[in-house]
Short mmCIF file of C-alpha atoms in Angstrom, two decimals:
data_model
loop_
_atom_site.label_atom_id
_atom_site.label_comp_id
_atom_site.label_asym_id
_atom_site.label_seq_id
_atom_site.Cartn_x
_atom_site.Cartn_y
_atom_site.Cartn_z
CA MET U 1 19.31 5.23 -10.43
CA LEU U 2 19.76 5.91 -6.70
CA ARG U 3 20.06 9.64 -7.40
CA LYS U 4 16.77 9.61 -9.33
CA ARG U 5 15.09 7.74 -6.48
CA VAL U 6 16.28 10.26 -3.91
CA ALA U 7 15.21 13.22 -6.07
CA THR U 8 11.76 11.76 -6.65
CA ALA U 9 11.30 10.99 -2.95
CA ALA U 10 12.41 14.52 -2.04
CA VAL U 11 9.53 15.90 -4.10
CA LEU U 12 6.83 13.42 -3.10
CA LEU U 13 7.52 13.02 0.64
CA PRO U 14 6.72 16.63 1.68
CA VAL U 15 3.43 16.49 -0.24
CA LEU U 16 2.48 13.24 1.47
CA VAL U 17 3.44 14.45 4.96
CA ALA U 18 1.58 17.74 4.47
CA SER U 19 -1.58 15.92 3.32
CA ILE U 20 -1.47 13.71 6.43
CA LEU U 21 -0.77 16.41 9.00
CA TYR U 22 -3.10 19.01 7.47
CA GLY U 23 -5.77 16.43 6.60
CA ARG U 24 -6.12 15.31 10.22
CA GLY U 25 -8.05 18.47 11.05
CA GLN U 26 -10.13 18.66 7.88
CA PRO U 27 -13.59 17.21 7.11
CA TYR U 28 -13.13 13.57 6.06
CA GLY U 29 -9.39 14.22 6.04
CA TRP U 30 -9.92 15.34 2.46
CA PRO U 31 -6.31 16.27 1.54
CA PHE U 32 -5.01 12.82 2.49
CA LEU U 33 -8.19 11.17 1.17
CA LEU U 34 -7.50 12.84 -2.18
CA VAL U 35 -3.87 11.68 -2.27
CA ALA U 36 -4.72 8.11 -1.27
CA GLY U 37 -7.69 7.96 -3.65
CA LEU U 38 -5.52 9.17 -6.53
CA ALA U 39 -2.98 6.49 -5.63
CA ALA U 40 -5.74 3.85 -5.72
CA VAL U 41 -6.85 4.93 -9.20
CA LEU U 42 -3.31 5.07 -10.58
CA CYS U 43 -2.42 1.69 -9.05
CA ALA U 44 -5.57 0.19 -10.57
CA ARG U 45 -4.67 1.63 -13.96
CA GLU U 46 -1.20 0.08 -13.78
CA PHE U 47 -2.55 -3.24 -12.47
CA SER U 48 -5.07 -3.46 -15.28
CA ARG U 49 -2.55 -2.55 -17.98
CA MET U 50 -0.28 -5.34 -16.74
CA LEU U 51 -2.91 -8.07 -16.39
CA LEU U 52 -6.16 -6.91 -18.00
CA PRO U 53 -5.39 -5.11 -21.27
CA GLY U 54 -8.20 -3.12 -22.80
CA ALA U 55 -9.41 0.44 -22.23
CA ARG U 56 -12.86 -0.67 -21.03
CA THR U 57 -11.48 -3.03 -18.40
CA THR U 58 -8.82 -0.54 -17.30
CA ALA U 59 -11.53 2.08 -16.71
CA ALA U 60 -13.65 -0.47 -14.81
CA CYS U 61 -10.72 -1.48 -12.60
CA ALA U 62 -9.98 2.16 -11.75
CA PHE U 63 -13.65 2.95 -11.06
CA LEU U 64 -14.22 -0.12 -8.88
CA SER U 65 -10.97 0.33 -6.96
CA LEU U 66 -12.00 3.90 -6.18
CA GLY U 67 -15.43 2.66 -5.10
CA VAL U 68 -13.92 0.09 -2.73
CA PHE U 69 -11.49 2.70 -1.44
CA LEU U 70 -14.18 5.29 -0.70
CA GLY U 71 -16.47 2.71 0.87
CA GLY U 72 -13.72 1.35 3.08
CA ALA U 73 -12.43 4.79 4.04
CA LEU U 74 -15.64 6.72 4.67
CA LEU U 75 -18.58 4.44 5.45
CA PRO U 76 -19.50 3.36 9.00
CA GLY U 77 -18.06 -0.03 9.86
CA ALA U 78 -21.32 -1.98 9.44
CA LEU U 79 -21.76 -0.69 5.88
CA VAL U 80 -18.25 -1.37 4.59
CA LEU U 81 -18.69 -5.06 3.81
CA PRO U 82 -21.95 -4.65 1.80
CA ALA U 83 -20.35 -1.80 -0.17
CA VAL U 84 -17.26 -3.87 -0.96
CA LEU U 85 -19.38 -6.89 -1.94
CA LEU U 86 -21.42 -4.66 -4.25
CA CYS U 87 -18.19 -3.66 -6.01
CA VAL U 88 -17.18 -7.34 -6.21
CA LEU U 89 -20.47 -8.11 -7.96
CA LEU U 90 -20.05 -5.21 -10.36
CA ALA U 91 -16.54 -6.46 -11.20
CA ALA U 92 -17.88 -9.98 -11.83
CA PHE U 93 -20.80 -8.74 -13.94
CA HIS U 94 -18.52 -6.45 -15.96
CA VAL U 95 -17.02 -9.38 -17.86
CA LEU U 96 -20.32 -11.04 -18.87
CA PRO U 97 -20.88 -9.17 -22.18
CA GLY U 98 -18.64 -9.84 -25.16
CA ALA U 99 -17.57 -12.73 -27.33
CA ALA U 100 -14.76 -14.18 -25.18
CA GLY U 101 -15.12 -17.74 -23.95
CA PRO U 102 -16.20 -18.67 -20.42
CA ALA U 103 -12.66 -19.52 -19.31
CA GLU U 104 -11.34 -16.12 -20.40
CA LYS U 105 -14.27 -14.32 -18.84
CA ALA U 106 -13.76 -16.17 -15.54
CA ARG U 107 -10.04 -15.31 -15.50
CA GLU U 108 -10.72 -11.66 -16.31
CA GLY U 109 -13.50 -11.40 -13.71
CA ALA U 110 -11.39 -12.96 -10.96
CA THR U 111 -8.45 -10.70 -11.77
CA LEU U 112 -10.68 -7.63 -11.81
CA VAL U 113 -12.10 -8.55 -8.40
CA LEU U 114 -8.59 -9.08 -7.03
CA GLY U 115 -7.34 -5.74 -8.32
CA SER U 116 -10.34 -3.76 -7.10
CA VAL U 117 -10.39 -5.18 -3.57
CA TYR U 118 -6.64 -5.52 -3.11
CA LEU U 119 -5.81 -1.97 -4.22
CA GLY U 120 -8.85 -0.01 -3.09
CA GLY U 121 -9.48 -2.01 0.06
CA LEU U 122 -5.93 -2.00 1.39
CA LEU U 123 -5.40 1.70 0.70
CA SER U 124 -8.67 2.53 2.48
CA MET U 125 -7.05 1.48 5.76
CA TYR U 126 -4.93 4.61 5.84
CA PRO U 127 -7.71 7.25 5.94
CA ARG U 128 -9.41 5.14 8.63
CA THR U 129 -6.16 5.04 10.61
CA LEU U 130 -5.83 8.80 10.27
CA PHE U 131 -8.92 9.36 12.46
CA LEU U 132 -7.85 7.09 15.27
CA PRO U 133 -6.39 8.87 18.32
CA ARG U 134 -3.04 10.33 17.23
CA GLY U 135 -3.87 8.85 13.85
CA GLU U 136 -1.63 11.15 11.84
CA HIS U 137 1.40 9.78 13.67
CA TRP U 138 0.29 6.18 13.27
CA VAL U 139 -0.04 6.71 9.52
CA LEU U 140 3.41 8.28 9.32
CA LEU U 141 4.89 5.57 11.53
CA GLY U 142 3.53 2.89 9.22
CA ILE U 143 4.62 4.50 5.97
CA LEU U 144 8.08 5.44 7.24
CA SER U 145 8.65 2.00 8.79
CA VAL U 146 7.85 0.27 5.50
CA ALA U 147 10.11 2.70 3.63
CA ALA U 148 12.94 2.22 6.14
CA GLY U 149 12.59 -1.54 5.83
CA ASP U 150 12.69 -1.35 2.05
CA THR U 151 15.84 0.77 2.15
CA LEU U 152 17.63 -1.39 4.72
CA ALA U 153 16.67 -4.55 2.86
CA TYR U 154 18.22 -3.17 -0.33
CA PHE U 155 21.53 -2.18 1.24
CA THR U 156 21.79 -5.25 3.50
CA GLY U 157 21.07 -7.54 0.57
CA ARG U 158 23.72 -5.87 -1.55
CA ALA U 159 26.30 -6.02 1.24
CA ILE U 160 25.87 -9.54 2.65
CA GLY U 161 22.96 -11.18 0.84
CA LYS U 162 23.58 -14.79 -0.18
CA ARG U 163 20.51 -16.98 0.35
CA LYS U 164 17.62 -16.32 -2.03
CA LEU U 165 14.34 -15.42 -0.34
CA ALA U 166 11.88 -16.23 -3.13
CA PRO U 167 13.86 -16.88 -6.32
CA ALA U 168 10.85 -17.82 -8.44
CA VAL U 169 9.17 -14.51 -7.63
CA SER U 170 12.01 -12.01 -7.07
CA PRO U 171 15.47 -13.45 -7.81
CA ASN U 172 17.40 -10.52 -6.33
CA LYS U 173 15.84 -10.57 -2.87
CA THR U 174 17.73 -12.43 -0.14
CA VAL U 175 17.01 -13.79 3.32
CA GLU U 176 19.71 -11.52 4.75
CA GLY U 177 18.18 -8.50 3.03
CA GLY U 178 14.75 -9.41 4.39
CA ALA U 179 16.13 -9.71 7.92
CA GLY U 180 17.91 -6.36 7.60
CA GLY U 181 14.74 -4.76 6.30
CA LEU U 182 12.71 -6.14 9.18
CA ALA U 183 15.26 -4.75 11.65
CA GLY U 184 15.05 -1.38 9.91
CA SER U 185 11.25 -1.33 10.20
CA VAL U 186 11.38 -2.21 13.90
CA ALA U 187 14.00 0.45 14.64
CA CYS U 188 12.12 3.13 12.69
CA ALA U 189 8.82 2.37 14.45
CA ALA U 190 10.43 2.36 17.89
CA LEU U 191 12.25 5.64 17.28
CA TYR U 192 9.22 7.35 15.75
CA ALA U 193 6.95 6.26 18.61
CA HIS U 194 9.49 7.44 21.18
CA ALA U 195 9.48 10.89 19.56
CA PHE U 196 5.81 11.34 18.62
CA LEU U 197 3.78 8.65 20.44
CA PRO U 198 5.32 8.70 23.91
CA ALA U 199 2.33 6.96 25.52
CA VAL U 200 2.98 3.85 23.43
CA PRO U 201 5.40 1.40 25.10
CA ALA U 202 8.62 0.69 23.20
CA TRP U 203 7.85 -3.03 23.00
CA TYR U 204 4.49 -2.33 21.37
CA ALA U 205 6.01 0.05 18.84
CA ALA U 206 8.55 -2.66 18.01
CA VAL U 207 5.70 -5.15 17.45
CA VAL U 208 4.00 -2.67 15.11
CA GLY U 209 7.27 -2.16 13.23
CA CYS U 210 7.77 -5.91 12.90
CA ALA U 211 4.20 -6.43 11.66
CA VAL U 212 4.15 -3.65 9.09
CA GLY U 213 7.67 -4.57 7.98
CA ALA U 214 6.76 -8.22 7.45
CA PHE U 215 3.53 -7.46 5.63
CA GLY U 216 5.28 -4.75 3.63
CA GLN U 217 7.86 -7.24 2.39
CA GLY U 218 5.07 -9.68 1.56
CA GLY U 219 3.32 -7.00 -0.48
CA ASP U 220 6.55 -6.25 -2.32
CA LEU U 221 6.96 -9.92 -3.21
CA PHE U 222 3.31 -10.22 -4.30
CA GLU U 223 3.68 -7.29 -6.68
CA SER U 224 6.91 -8.81 -8.02
CA MET U 225 4.95 -11.99 -8.75
CA LEU U 226 2.30 -10.01 -10.65
CA LYS U 227 4.97 -8.26 -12.71
CA ARG U 228 6.68 -11.55 -13.57
CA ALA U 229 3.31 -13.00 -14.56
CA ALA U 230 2.77 -10.00 -16.83
CA GLY U 231 6.35 -10.07 -18.17
CA VAL U 232 7.19 -6.47 -17.17
CA LYS U 233 9.98 -4.95 -15.08
CA ASP U 234 7.96 -2.07 -13.59
CA SER U 235 4.25 -1.49 -13.15
CA GLY U 236 4.60 1.92 -14.81
CA THR U 237 6.95 4.78 -15.62
CA LEU U 238 5.44 7.72 -13.73
CA PHE U 239 8.27 8.22 -11.23
CA PRO U 240 11.86 8.48 -12.50
CA GLY U 241 14.00 5.81 -10.86
CA HIS U 242 11.01 4.34 -9.04
CA GLY U 243 8.77 2.91 -11.78
CA GLY U 244 5.04 3.23 -11.30
CA VAL U 245 2.79 4.12 -8.39
CA PHE U 246 2.12 0.45 -7.62
CA ASP U 247 5.89 -0.13 -7.47
CA ARG U 248 6.19 2.55 -4.78
CA VAL U 249 3.22 1.62 -2.61
CA ASP U 250 3.20 -2.18 -2.88
CA GLY U 251 4.57 -2.63 0.65
CA ILE U 252 2.57 0.25 2.10
CA LEU U 253 -0.62 -1.26 0.70
CA ALA U 254 -0.05 -4.61 2.36
CA ALA U 255 0.89 -3.06 5.71
CA GLY U 256 -2.40 -1.12 5.99
CA PRO U 257 -4.66 -3.62 7.78
CA ALA U 258 -2.01 -4.60 10.36
CA LEU U 259 -1.24 -0.93 11.02
CA TYR U 260 -4.91 -0.07 11.53
CA LEU U 261 -5.57 -2.98 13.89
CA LEU U 262 -2.47 -2.41 16.00
CA ALA U 263 -3.02 1.36 16.14
CA ALA U 264 -6.63 0.81 17.26
CA LEU U 265 -5.47 -1.67 19.92
CA ALA U 266 -2.52 0.38 21.11
CA PRO U 267 -2.03 0.37 24.92
CA SER U 268 -2.19 4.17 24.93
CA ALA U 269 -5.89 3.82 24.00
CA TRP U 270 -6.70 1.31 26.78
#
């Protein structure tokens, strides 16, 4: 399993890094916008297949997630909220036709709204971060810090994990693993900033690492809860050894807003 994970990461990571570094100088950051938008659509497809079975609803979830993503990533700040709310209304109205009862329609509508905004909205933070000053390095810092935390949490938990972190949601995760993962995120952020964002103080980079690491672990746990609710082990099977796209970006998704805010407020921009 570990060998498959490493092989898959070895293929995907260069593509991701190239889209970020090359996209920084392109109109709308289109290479990275394309990668992140594709991730939003694939995540929405997996989300819908877990919780909202049916080809019509799966297509709606993918379409609306992409709409929220593009609105959040490309529109001027004052227009983002109306665009997102328009997608929320479309998601709610989508469930009105059909013979299902009101309770089922309400559940389906609420779940469709959640999937569209959670997936498309959170992923839209990364293209916006890309166009902040030194944005390509902030994006990489965030993604690598979440990945480092995930890796350290896994190995720390296996080595010394005893106390369960959230047994009802993810029985294998431990408090010790979570602490090790958080330390890994902090260390990765501090080291990356020292190398590529030298104007950012070490303490601030550590704060960013702590924030994205904590939110990343929360996103991981939230996706685990969704999978347990759906009765599945993985969100999909696209990546050997990794599961689906949602399985791979659950922590990165949740870290997006904190990364954007802290990158925009970085002391180097004062």
